PDB file of C-alpha atoms in Angstrom:
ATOM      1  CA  UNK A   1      68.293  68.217 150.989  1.00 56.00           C
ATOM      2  CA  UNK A   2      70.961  68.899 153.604  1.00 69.00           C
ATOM      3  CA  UNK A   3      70.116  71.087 156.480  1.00 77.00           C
ATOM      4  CA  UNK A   4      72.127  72.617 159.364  1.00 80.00           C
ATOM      5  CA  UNK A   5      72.781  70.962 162.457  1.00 86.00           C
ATOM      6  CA  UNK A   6      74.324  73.348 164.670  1.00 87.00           C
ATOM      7  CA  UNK A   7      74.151  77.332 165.463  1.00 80.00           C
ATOM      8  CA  UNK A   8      76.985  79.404 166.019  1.00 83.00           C
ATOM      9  CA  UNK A   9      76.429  82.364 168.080  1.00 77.00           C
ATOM     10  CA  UNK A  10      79.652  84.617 169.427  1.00 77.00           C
ATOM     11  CA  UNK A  11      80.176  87.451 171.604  1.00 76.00           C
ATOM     12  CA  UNK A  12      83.656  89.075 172.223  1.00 80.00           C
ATOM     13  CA  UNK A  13      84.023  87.408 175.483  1.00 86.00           C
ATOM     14  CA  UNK A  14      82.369  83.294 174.525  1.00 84.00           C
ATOM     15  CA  UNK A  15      80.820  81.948 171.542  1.00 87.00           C
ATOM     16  CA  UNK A  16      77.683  79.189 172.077  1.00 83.00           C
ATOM     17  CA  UNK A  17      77.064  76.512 169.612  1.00 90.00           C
ATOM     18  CA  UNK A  18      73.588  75.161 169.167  1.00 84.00           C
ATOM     19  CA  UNK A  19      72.440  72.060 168.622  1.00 88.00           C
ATOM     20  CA  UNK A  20      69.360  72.619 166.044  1.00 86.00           C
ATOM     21  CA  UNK A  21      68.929  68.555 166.485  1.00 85.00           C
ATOM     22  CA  UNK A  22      67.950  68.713 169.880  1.00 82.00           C
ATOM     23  CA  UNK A  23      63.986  69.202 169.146  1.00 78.00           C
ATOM     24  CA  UNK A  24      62.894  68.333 172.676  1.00 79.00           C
ATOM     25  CA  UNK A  25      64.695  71.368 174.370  1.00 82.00           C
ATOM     26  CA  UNK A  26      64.726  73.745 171.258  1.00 84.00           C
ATOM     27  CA  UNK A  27      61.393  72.834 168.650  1.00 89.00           C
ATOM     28  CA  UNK A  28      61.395  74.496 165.800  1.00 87.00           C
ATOM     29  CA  UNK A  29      58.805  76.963 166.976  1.00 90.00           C
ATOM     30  CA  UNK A  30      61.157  78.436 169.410  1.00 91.00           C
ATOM     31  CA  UNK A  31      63.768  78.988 166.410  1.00 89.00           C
ATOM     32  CA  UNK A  32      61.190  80.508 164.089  1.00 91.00           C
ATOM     33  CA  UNK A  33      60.197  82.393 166.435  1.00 93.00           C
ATOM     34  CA  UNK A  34      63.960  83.466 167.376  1.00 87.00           C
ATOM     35  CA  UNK A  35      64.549  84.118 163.534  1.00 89.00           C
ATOM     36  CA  UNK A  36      61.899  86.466 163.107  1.00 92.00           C
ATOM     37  CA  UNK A  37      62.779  88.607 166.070  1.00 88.00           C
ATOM     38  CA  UNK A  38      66.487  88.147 165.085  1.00 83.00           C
ATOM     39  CA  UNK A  39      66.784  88.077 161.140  1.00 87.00           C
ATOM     40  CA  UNK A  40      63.657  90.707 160.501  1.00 92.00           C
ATOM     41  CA  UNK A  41      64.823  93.624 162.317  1.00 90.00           C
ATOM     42  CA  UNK A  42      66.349  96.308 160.770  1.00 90.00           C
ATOM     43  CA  UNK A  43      68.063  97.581 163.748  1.00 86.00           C
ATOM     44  CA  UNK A  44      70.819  94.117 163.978  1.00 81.00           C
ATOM     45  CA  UNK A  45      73.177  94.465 161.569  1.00 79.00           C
ATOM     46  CA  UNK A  46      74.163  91.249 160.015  1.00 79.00           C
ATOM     47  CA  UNK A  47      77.329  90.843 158.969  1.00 74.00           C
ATOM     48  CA  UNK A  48      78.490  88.005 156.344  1.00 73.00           C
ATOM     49  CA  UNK A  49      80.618  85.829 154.363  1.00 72.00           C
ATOM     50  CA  UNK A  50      78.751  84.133 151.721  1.00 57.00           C
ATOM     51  CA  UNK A  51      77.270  81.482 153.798  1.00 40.00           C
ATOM     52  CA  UNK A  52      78.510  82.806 157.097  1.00 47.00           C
ATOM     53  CA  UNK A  53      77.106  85.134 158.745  1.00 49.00           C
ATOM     54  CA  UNK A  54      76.986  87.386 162.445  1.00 52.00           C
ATOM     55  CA  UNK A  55      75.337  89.781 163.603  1.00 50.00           C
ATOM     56  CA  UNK A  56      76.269  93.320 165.825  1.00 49.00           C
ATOM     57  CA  UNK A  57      73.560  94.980 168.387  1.00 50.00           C
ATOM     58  CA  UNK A  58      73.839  98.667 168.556  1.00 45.00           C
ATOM     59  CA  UNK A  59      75.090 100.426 170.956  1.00 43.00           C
ATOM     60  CA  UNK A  60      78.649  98.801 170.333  1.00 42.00           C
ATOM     61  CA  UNK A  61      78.736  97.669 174.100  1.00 38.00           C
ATOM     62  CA  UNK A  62      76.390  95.272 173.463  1.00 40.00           C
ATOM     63  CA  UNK A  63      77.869  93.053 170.658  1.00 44.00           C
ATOM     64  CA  UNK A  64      76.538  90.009 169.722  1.00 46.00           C
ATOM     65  CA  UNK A  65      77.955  88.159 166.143  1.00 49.00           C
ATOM     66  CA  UNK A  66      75.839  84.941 164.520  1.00 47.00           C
ATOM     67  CA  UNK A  67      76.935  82.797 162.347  1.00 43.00           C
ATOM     68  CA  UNK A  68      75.722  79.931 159.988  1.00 44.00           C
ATOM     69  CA  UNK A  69      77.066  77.005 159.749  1.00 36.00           C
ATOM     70  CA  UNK A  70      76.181  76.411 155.912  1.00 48.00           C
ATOM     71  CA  UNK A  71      74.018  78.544 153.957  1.00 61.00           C
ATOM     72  CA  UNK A  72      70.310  79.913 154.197  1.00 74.00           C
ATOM     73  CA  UNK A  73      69.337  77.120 151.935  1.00 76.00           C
ATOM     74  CA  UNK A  74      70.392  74.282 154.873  1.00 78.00           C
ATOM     75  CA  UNK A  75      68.753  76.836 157.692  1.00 82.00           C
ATOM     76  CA  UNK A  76      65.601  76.574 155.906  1.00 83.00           C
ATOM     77  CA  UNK A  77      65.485  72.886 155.621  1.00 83.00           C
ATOM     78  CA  UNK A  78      66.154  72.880 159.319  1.00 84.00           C
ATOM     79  CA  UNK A  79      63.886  75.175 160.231  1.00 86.00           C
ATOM     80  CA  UNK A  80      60.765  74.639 157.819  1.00 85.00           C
ATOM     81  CA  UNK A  81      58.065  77.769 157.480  1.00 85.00           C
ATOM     82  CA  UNK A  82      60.267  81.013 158.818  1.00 89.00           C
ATOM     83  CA  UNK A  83      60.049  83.756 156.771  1.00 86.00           C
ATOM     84  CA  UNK A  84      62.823  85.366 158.084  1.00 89.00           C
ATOM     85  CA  UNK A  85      65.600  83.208 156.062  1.00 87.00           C
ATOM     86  CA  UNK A  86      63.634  84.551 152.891  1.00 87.00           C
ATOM     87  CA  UNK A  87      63.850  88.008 153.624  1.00 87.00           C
ATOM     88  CA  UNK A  88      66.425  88.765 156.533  1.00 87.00           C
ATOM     89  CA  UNK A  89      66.985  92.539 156.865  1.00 89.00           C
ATOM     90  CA  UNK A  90      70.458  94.277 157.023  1.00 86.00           C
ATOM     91  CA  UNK A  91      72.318  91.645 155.967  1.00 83.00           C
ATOM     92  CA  UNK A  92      76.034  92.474 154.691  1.00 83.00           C
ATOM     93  CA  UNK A  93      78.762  90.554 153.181  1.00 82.00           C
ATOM     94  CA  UNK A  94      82.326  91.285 154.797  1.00 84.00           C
ATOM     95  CA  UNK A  95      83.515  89.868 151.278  1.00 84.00           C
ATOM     96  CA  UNK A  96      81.774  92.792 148.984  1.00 84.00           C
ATOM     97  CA  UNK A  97      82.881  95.215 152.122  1.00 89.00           C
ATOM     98  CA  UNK A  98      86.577  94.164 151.115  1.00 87.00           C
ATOM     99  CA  UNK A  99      86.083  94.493 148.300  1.00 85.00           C
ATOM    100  CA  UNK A 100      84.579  97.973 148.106  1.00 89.00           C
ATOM    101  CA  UNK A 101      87.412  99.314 150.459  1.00 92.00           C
ATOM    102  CA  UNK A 102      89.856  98.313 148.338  1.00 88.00           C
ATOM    103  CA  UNK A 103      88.053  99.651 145.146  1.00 88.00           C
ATOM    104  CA  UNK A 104      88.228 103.185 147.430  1.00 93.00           C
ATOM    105  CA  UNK A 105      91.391 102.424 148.153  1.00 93.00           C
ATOM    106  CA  UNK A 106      92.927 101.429 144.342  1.00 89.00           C
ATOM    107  CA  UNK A 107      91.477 104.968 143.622  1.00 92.00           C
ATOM    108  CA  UNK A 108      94.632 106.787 145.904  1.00 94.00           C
ATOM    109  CA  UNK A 109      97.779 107.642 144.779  1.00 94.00           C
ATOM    110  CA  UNK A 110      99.279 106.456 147.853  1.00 95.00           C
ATOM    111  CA  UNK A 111      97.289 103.244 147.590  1.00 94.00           C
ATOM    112  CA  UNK A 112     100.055 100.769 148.500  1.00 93.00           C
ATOM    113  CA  UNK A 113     100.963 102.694 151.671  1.00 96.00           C
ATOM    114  CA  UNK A 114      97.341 102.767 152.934  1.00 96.00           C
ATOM    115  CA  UNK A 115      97.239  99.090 152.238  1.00 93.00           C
ATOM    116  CA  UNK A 116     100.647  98.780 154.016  1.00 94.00           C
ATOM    117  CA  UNK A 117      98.961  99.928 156.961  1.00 95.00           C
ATOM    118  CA  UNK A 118      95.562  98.586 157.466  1.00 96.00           C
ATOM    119  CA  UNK A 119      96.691  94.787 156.454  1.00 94.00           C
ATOM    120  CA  UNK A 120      99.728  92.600 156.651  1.00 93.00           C
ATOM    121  CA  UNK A 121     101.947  91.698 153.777  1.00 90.00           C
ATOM    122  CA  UNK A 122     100.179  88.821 151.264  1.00 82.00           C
ATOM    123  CA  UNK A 123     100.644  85.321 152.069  1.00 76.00           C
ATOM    124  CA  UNK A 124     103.515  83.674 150.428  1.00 71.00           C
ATOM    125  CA  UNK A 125     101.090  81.437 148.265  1.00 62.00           C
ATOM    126  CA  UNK A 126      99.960  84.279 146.260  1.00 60.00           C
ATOM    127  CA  UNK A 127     103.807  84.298 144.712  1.00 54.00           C
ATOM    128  CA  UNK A 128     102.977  80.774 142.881  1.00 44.00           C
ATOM    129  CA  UNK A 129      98.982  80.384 143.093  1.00 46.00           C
ATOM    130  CA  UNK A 130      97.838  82.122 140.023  1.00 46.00           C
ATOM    131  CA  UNK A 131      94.701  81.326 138.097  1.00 45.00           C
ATOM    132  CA  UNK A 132      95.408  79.201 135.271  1.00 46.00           C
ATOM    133  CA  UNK A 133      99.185  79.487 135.115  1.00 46.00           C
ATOM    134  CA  UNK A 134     100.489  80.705 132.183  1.00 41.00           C
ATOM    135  CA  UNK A 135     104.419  81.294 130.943  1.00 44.00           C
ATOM    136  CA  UNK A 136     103.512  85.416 131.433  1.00 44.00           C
ATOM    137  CA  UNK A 137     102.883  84.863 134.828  1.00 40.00           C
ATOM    138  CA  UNK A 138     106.081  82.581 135.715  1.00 39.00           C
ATOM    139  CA  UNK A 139     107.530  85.330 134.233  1.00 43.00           C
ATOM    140  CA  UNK A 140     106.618  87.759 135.746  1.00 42.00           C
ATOM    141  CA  UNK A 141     105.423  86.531 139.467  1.00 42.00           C
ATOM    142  CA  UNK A 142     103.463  88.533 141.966  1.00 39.00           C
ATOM    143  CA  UNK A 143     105.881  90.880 144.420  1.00 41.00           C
ATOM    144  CA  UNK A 144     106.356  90.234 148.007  1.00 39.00           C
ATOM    145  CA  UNK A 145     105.718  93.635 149.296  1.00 44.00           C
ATOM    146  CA  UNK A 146     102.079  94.784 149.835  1.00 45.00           C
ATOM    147  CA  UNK A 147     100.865  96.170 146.198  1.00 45.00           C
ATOM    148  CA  UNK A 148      98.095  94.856 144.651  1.00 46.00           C
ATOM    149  CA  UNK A 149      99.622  92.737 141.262  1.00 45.00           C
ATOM    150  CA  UNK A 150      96.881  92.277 138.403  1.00 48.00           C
ATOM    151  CA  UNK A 151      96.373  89.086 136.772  1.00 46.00           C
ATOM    152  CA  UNK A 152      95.948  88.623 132.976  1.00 41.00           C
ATOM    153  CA  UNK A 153      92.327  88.900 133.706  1.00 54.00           C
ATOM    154  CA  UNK A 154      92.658  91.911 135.470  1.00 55.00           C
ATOM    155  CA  UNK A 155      91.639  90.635 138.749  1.00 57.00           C
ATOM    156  CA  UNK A 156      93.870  91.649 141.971  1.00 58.00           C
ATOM    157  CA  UNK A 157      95.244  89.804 144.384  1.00 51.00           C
ATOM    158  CA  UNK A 158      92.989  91.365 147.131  1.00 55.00           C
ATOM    159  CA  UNK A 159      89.359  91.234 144.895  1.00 57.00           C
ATOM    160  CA  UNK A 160      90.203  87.283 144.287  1.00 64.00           C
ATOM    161  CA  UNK A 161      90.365  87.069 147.917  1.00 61.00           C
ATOM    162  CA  UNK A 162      86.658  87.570 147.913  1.00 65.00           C
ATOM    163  CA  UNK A 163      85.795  84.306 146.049  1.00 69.00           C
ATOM    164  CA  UNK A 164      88.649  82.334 147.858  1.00 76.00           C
ATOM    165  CA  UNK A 165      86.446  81.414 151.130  1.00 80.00           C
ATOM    166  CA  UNK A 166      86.914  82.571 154.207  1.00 85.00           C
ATOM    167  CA  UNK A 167      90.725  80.830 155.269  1.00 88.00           C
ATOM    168  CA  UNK A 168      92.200  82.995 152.901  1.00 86.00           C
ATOM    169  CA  UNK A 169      90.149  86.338 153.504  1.00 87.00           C
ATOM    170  CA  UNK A 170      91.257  85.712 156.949  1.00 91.00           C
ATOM    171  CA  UNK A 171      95.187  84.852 155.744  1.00 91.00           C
ATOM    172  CA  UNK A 172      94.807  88.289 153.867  1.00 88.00           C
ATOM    173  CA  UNK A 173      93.223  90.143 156.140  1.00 93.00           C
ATOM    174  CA  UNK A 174      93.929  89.013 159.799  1.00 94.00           C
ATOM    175  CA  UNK A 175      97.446  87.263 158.365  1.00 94.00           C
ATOM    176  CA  UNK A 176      96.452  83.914 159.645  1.00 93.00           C
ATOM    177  CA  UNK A 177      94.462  81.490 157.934  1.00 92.00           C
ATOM    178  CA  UNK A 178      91.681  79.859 159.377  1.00 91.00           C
ATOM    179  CA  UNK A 179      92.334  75.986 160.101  1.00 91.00           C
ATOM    180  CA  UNK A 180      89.437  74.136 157.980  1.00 88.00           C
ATOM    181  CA  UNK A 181      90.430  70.859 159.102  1.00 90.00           C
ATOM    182  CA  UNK A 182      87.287  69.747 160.541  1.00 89.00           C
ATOM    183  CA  UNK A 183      85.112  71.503 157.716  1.00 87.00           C
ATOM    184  CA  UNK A 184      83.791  68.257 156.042  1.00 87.00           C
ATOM    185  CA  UNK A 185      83.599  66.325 159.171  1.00 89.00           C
ATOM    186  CA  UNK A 186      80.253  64.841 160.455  1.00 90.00           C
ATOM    187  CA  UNK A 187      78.405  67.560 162.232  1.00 89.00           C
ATOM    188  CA  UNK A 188      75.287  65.282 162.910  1.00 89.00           C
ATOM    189  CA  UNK A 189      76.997  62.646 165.333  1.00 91.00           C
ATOM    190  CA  UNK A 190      76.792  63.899 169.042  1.00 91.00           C
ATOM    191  CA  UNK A 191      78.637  64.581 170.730  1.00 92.00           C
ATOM    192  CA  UNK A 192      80.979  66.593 169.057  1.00 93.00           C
ATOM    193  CA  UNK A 193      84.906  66.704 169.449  1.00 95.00           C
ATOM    194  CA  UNK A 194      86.277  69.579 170.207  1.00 96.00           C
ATOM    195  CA  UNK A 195      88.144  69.928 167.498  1.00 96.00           C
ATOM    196  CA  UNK A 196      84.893  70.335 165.962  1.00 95.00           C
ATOM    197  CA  UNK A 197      83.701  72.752 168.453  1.00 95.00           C
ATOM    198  CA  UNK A 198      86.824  75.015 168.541  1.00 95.00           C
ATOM    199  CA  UNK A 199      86.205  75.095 164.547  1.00 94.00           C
ATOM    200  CA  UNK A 200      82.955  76.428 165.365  1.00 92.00           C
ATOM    201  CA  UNK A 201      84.020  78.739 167.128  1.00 91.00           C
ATOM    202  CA  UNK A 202      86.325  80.284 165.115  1.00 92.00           C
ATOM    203  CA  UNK A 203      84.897  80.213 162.113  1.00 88.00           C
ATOM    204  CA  UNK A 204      81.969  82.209 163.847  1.00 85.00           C
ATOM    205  CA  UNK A 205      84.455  84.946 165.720  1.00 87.00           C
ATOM    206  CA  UNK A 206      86.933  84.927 163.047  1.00 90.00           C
ATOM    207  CA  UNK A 207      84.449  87.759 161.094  1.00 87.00           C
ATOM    208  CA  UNK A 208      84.472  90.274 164.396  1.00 86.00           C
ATOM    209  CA  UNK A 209      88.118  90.345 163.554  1.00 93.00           C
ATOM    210  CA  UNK A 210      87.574  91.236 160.238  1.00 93.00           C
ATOM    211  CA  UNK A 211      84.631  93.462 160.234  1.00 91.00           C
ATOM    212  CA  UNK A 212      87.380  95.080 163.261  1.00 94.00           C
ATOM    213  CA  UNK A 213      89.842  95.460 160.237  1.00 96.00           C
ATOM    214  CA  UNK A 214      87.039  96.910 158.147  1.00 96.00           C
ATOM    215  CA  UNK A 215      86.635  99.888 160.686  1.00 95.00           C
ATOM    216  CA  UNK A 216      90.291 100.926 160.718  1.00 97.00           C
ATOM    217  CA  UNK A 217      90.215 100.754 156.631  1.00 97.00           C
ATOM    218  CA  UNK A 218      87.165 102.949 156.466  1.00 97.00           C
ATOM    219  CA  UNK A 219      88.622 105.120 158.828  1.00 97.00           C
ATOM    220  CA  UNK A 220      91.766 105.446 157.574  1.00 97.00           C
ATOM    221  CA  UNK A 221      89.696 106.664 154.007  1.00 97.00           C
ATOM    222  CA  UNK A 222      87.961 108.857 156.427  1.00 97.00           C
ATOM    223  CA  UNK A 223      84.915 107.505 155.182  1.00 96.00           C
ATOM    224  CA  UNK A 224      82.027 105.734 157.809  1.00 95.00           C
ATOM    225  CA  UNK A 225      81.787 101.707 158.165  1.00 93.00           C
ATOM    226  CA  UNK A 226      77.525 103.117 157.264  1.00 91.00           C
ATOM    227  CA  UNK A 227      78.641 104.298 154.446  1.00 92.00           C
ATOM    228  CA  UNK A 228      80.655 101.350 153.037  1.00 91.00           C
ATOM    229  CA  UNK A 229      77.637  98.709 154.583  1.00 89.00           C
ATOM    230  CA  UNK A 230      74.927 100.564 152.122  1.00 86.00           C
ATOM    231  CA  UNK A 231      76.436 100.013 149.201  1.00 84.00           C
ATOM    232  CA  UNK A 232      74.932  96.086 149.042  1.00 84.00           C
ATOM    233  CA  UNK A 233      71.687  94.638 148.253  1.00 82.00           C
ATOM    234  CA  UNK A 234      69.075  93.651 150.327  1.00 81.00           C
ATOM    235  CA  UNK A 235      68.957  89.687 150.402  1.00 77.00           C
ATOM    236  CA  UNK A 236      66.078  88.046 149.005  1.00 76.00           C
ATOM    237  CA  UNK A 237      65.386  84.795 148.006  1.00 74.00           C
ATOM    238  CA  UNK A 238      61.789  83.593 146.284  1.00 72.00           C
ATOM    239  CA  UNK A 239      60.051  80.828 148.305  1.00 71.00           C
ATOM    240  CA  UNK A 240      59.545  77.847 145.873  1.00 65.00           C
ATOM    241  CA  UNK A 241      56.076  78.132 143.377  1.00 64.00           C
ATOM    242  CA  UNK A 242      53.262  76.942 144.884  1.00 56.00           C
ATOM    243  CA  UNK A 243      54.480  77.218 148.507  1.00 59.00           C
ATOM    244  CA  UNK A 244      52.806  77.334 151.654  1.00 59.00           C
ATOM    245  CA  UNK A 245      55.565  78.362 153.936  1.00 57.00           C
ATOM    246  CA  UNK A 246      54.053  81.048 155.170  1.00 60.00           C
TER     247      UNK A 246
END
């Protein structure tokens, strides 16, 4: 099994990036006991993008955003017995929170002019990258301007966003996609370039941005960022049978 190697914390102002390999200066005790404090309290709200995820402390002065390098599966594996990565609380993913802003916001009359002013236009390769093309859709190709075209599944452009990764949320959201370059590189030889590092980075802050975006949407509903962040699940994964992790 694969497990993480680094740790991406961010602030506004600088973003730190961990090295989970260094077990003289950080043993695994110190990062279960981080996790617990971190991951089980309810107070931190943990914000998310399938595997990625950050973290805000309230008041709002006082911001501080996490992020995972791969997904809760790889944290556990590098950090063995912590029962936080089983059962972190307030936990949301900025994908569903797209997504249930713009199911709010398909429900207006006015819903392209609301889009029109909480994002930027959609990316030029939504205009030739449909799902499974089809002589209908060369036909009839998706508009420049900001509305929301349907595919023959239904599906918008801005709810396939959500299972396109993170580049393109941020293309569709922030209009700039997020390089990946260094994605499949190897994290576990040190030290690490930095190209690697100012990946990271930005994969880790690149979700402040968004979660900023997030605000102004809700707003602009004139409903509260609380209100869209309850609508998700709790996350909770089963440890395996016959475990003794805890």
């Amino acid at each position: 099994m694969f497990s993480a190697t680094i740790l991406q914390l961010s602030l506004r102002d600088r973003i730190f990036i961990i090295d989970l390999e260094n077990r003289v200066e950080l043993p695994a005790s110190a990062l279960r006991e981080f996790f617990d404090l971190l991951f089980l309290d309810k107070g931190i709200l943990k914000l998310g993008m399938s595997c990625v995820v950050c973290l805000s402390f309230k008041p709002l002065a006082h911001q501080i955003w996490f992020q995972f390098n791969e997904d809760l599966v790889q944290m556990r594996a590098a950090v063995p017995h912590c029962r936080a990565l089983f059962e972190p609380e307030n936990v949301v993913c900025v994908g569903r929170m797209v997504a249930e802003l713009l199911e709010r916001t398909e429900k207006l009359k006015d819903c392209d002019v609301v889009l029109n002013e909480v994002l930027p236009p959609p990316p030029k390769s939504d205009e030739v990258e449909q799902p499974e093309n089809t002589e209908d859709e060369v036909e009839n190709p998706v508009d420049t301007n900001n509305s929301q075209p349907k595919s023959p599944q239904g599906e918008s452009v801005m709810q396939r966003t959500v299972n396109r990764g993170l580049s393109y949320m941020c293309e569709r959201v922030l209009g700039r996609p997020l390089d990946k370059t260094e994605q499949c590189s190897v994290w576990d030889r040190r030290p690490l370039r930095s190209s690697q590092l100012r990946y990271a980075a930005m994969d880790a802050y690149c979700l402040i941005l968004i979660y900023d975006v997030c605000c102004r949407w809700a707003q602009r509903l004139d409903v509260s960022i609380e209100e869209i962040l309850k609508q998700q699940e709790p996350i909770r994964v089963s440890p395996p049978l016959l475990s003794e992790e805890f």
